[in-house]
Amino acid sequence: MANIKSNIKSIRKNDKRRVFNKSFKSALKTEIKKFKANPTKEGLAVVYKKADSLASKNIIKANKAKNIKQRMSLFLNKSNATTAEVK
């Protein structure tokens, strides 16, 4: 534990931010799970919006948001391709 008053405050502040950011990250993961259960363009738009929002607030890094968006669009394309083959 830190002895300096400013470091104690920093630790307290970082703990609050960690909990706050964790809720946003959890919400993104929930949206991804919903999208994977039912892949649609509307669901993809929701995931895109959520990922971009978190990246703009620096909760996740911009590159991670790009990777998430790319993986979800590939997932949608694969699911559309498999449903087209079945029909």
PDB file of C-alpha atoms in Angstrom:
ATOM      1  CA  MET A   1       0.000   0.000   0.000  1.00  0.00           C
ATOM      2  CA  ALA A   2       1.218   3.470  -0.856  1.00  0.00           C
ATOM      3  CA  ASN A   3       2.288   5.887   1.887  1.00  0.00           C
ATOM      4  CA  ILE A   4       2.014   9.078  -0.135  1.00  0.00           C
ATOM      5  CA  LYS A   5      -1.336  10.839   0.016  1.00  0.00           C
ATOM      6  CA  SER A   6      -1.565  11.439  -3.756  1.00  0.00           C
ATOM      7  CA  ASN A   7      -0.794   7.783  -4.476  1.00  0.00           C
ATOM      8  CA  ILE A   8      -3.517   6.647  -2.099  1.00  0.00           C
ATOM      9  CA  LYS A   9      -5.958   8.888  -3.951  1.00  0.00           C
ATOM     10  CA  SER A  10      -4.735   7.518  -7.308  1.00  0.00           C
ATOM     11  CA  ILE A  11      -5.328   3.967  -6.155  1.00  0.00           C
ATOM     12  CA  ARG A  12      -8.838   4.866  -4.990  1.00  0.00           C
ATOM     13  CA  LYS A  13      -9.561   6.640  -8.273  1.00  0.00           C
ATOM     14  CA  ASN A  14      -8.219   3.764 -10.386  1.00  0.00           C
ATOM     15  CA  ASP A  15     -10.383   1.253  -8.522  1.00  0.00           C
ATOM     16  CA  LYS A  16     -13.495   3.314  -9.245  1.00  0.00           C
ATOM     17  CA  ARG A  17     -12.560   3.660 -12.920  1.00  0.00           C
ATOM     18  CA  ARG A  18     -11.819  -0.067 -13.231  1.00  0.00           C
ATOM     19  CA  VAL A  19     -15.306  -0.974 -11.993  1.00  0.00           C
ATOM     20  CA  PHE A  20     -16.892   1.688 -14.199  1.00  0.00           C
ATOM     21  CA  ASN A  21     -15.025   0.516 -17.318  1.00  0.00           C
ATOM     22  CA  LYS A  22     -15.709  -3.137 -16.543  1.00  0.00           C
ATOM     23  CA  SER A  23     -19.457  -2.552 -16.846  1.00  0.00           C
ATOM     24  CA  PHE A  24     -19.006  -1.071 -20.323  1.00  0.00           C
ATOM     25  CA  LYS A  25     -16.786  -3.946 -21.448  1.00  0.00           C
ATOM     26  CA  SER A  26     -19.314  -6.420 -20.090  1.00  0.00           C
ATOM     27  CA  ALA A  27     -22.096  -4.703 -22.036  1.00  0.00           C
ATOM     28  CA  LEU A  28     -20.046  -5.039 -25.235  1.00  0.00           C
ATOM     29  CA  LYS A  29     -19.491  -8.745 -24.586  1.00  0.00           C
ATOM     30  CA  THR A  30     -23.231  -9.198 -24.020  1.00  0.00           C
ATOM     31  CA  GLU A  31     -24.024  -7.512 -27.342  1.00  0.00           C
ATOM     32  CA  ILE A  32     -21.495  -9.769 -29.100  1.00  0.00           C
ATOM     33  CA  LYS A  33     -23.100 -12.871 -27.572  1.00  0.00           C
ATOM     34  CA  LYS A  34     -26.568 -11.689 -28.663  1.00  0.00           C
ATOM     35  CA  PHE A  35     -25.245 -11.066 -32.163  1.00  0.00           C
ATOM     36  CA  LYS A  36     -23.617 -14.499 -32.398  1.00  0.00           C
ATOM     37  CA  ALA A  37     -26.856 -16.155 -31.284  1.00  0.00           C
ATOM     38  CA  ASN A  38     -28.823 -14.346 -33.999  1.00  0.00           C
ATOM     39  CA  PRO A  39     -26.524 -12.791 -36.647  1.00  0.00           C
ATOM     40  CA  THR A  40     -28.319  -9.959 -38.463  1.00  0.00           C
ATOM     41  CA  LYS A  41     -27.244  -6.668 -39.985  1.00  0.00           C
ATOM     42  CA  GLU A  42     -29.110  -4.790 -37.243  1.00  0.00           C
ATOM     43  CA  GLY A  43     -27.211  -6.718 -34.581  1.00  0.00           C
ATOM     44  CA  LEU A  44     -23.971  -5.991 -36.372  1.00  0.00           C
ATOM     45  CA  ALA A  45     -24.793  -2.272 -36.348  1.00  0.00           C
ATOM     46  CA  VAL A  46     -25.355  -2.402 -32.584  1.00  0.00           C
ATOM     47  CA  VAL A  47     -21.991  -4.109 -32.021  1.00  0.00           C
ATOM     48  CA  TYR A  48     -20.261  -1.583 -34.301  1.00  0.00           C
ATOM     49  CA  LYS A  49     -21.810   1.332 -32.447  1.00  0.00           C
ATOM     50  CA  LYS A  50     -20.921  -0.070 -29.027  1.00  0.00           C
ATOM     51  CA  ALA A  51     -17.313  -0.853 -30.038  1.00  0.00           C
ATOM     52  CA  ASP A  52     -16.800   2.597 -31.586  1.00  0.00           C
ATOM     53  CA  SER A  53     -18.290   4.267 -28.535  1.00  0.00           C
ATOM     54  CA  LEU A  54     -15.943   2.466 -26.160  1.00  0.00           C
ATOM     55  CA  ALA A  55     -12.954   3.183 -28.389  1.00  0.00           C
ATOM     56  CA  SER A  56     -13.781   6.890 -28.484  1.00  0.00           C
ATOM     57  CA  LYS A  57     -13.960   6.957 -24.669  1.00  0.00           C
ATOM     58  CA  ASN A  58     -10.612   5.098 -24.459  1.00  0.00           C
ATOM     59  CA  ILE A  59     -12.201   2.230 -22.552  1.00  0.00           C
ATOM     60  CA  ILE A  60     -10.888  -0.167 -25.193  1.00  0.00           C
ATOM     61  CA  LYS A  61      -8.150   0.576 -27.688  1.00  0.00           C
ATOM     62  CA  ALA A  62      -9.099   1.622 -31.212  1.00  0.00           C
ATOM     63  CA  ASN A  63      -7.333  -1.377 -32.734  1.00  0.00           C
ATOM     64  CA  LYS A  64      -9.299  -3.766 -30.513  1.00  0.00           C
ATOM     65  CA  ALA A  65     -12.523  -2.131 -31.691  1.00  0.00           C
ATOM     66  CA  LYS A  66     -11.434  -2.626 -35.307  1.00  0.00           C
ATOM     67  CA  ASN A  67     -10.615  -6.280 -34.626  1.00  0.00           C
ATOM     68  CA  ILE A  68     -14.009  -6.859 -33.001  1.00  0.00           C
ATOM     69  CA  LYS A  69     -15.814  -5.229 -35.911  1.00  0.00           C
ATOM     70  CA  GLN A  70     -13.841  -7.263 -38.441  1.00  0.00           C
ATOM     71  CA  ARG A  71     -14.493 -10.565 -36.646  1.00  0.00           C
ATOM     72  CA  MET A  72     -18.208  -9.854 -36.331  1.00  0.00           C
ATOM     73  CA  SER A  73     -18.564  -8.942 -40.016  1.00  0.00           C
ATOM     74  CA  LEU A  74     -16.730 -12.147 -40.984  1.00  0.00           C
ATOM     75  CA  PHE A  75     -19.042 -14.085 -38.672  1.00  0.00           C
ATOM     76  CA  LEU A  76     -22.075 -12.528 -40.372  1.00  0.00           C
ATOM     77  CA  ASN A  77     -20.719 -13.324 -43.844  1.00  0.00           C
ATOM     78  CA  LYS A  78     -19.994 -16.937 -42.888  1.00  0.00           C
ATOM     79  CA  SER A  79     -23.427 -17.404 -41.359  1.00  0.00           C
ATOM     80  CA  ASN A  80     -25.075 -15.919 -44.471  1.00  0.00           C
ATOM     81  CA  ALA A  81     -23.010 -18.199 -46.689  1.00  0.00           C
ATOM     82  CA  THR A  82     -23.982 -21.326 -44.760  1.00  0.00           C
ATOM     83  CA  THR A  83     -27.691 -20.428 -44.788  1.00  0.00           C
ATOM     84  CA  ALA A  84     -27.501 -19.799 -48.553  1.00  0.00           C
ATOM     85  CA  GLU A  85     -25.957 -23.253 -49.092  1.00  0.00           C
ATOM     86  CA  VAL A  86     -28.675 -24.934 -47.031  1.00  0.00           C
ATOM     87  CA  LYS A  87     -31.463 -23.332 -49.088  1.00  0.00           C
TER      88      LYS A  87
END
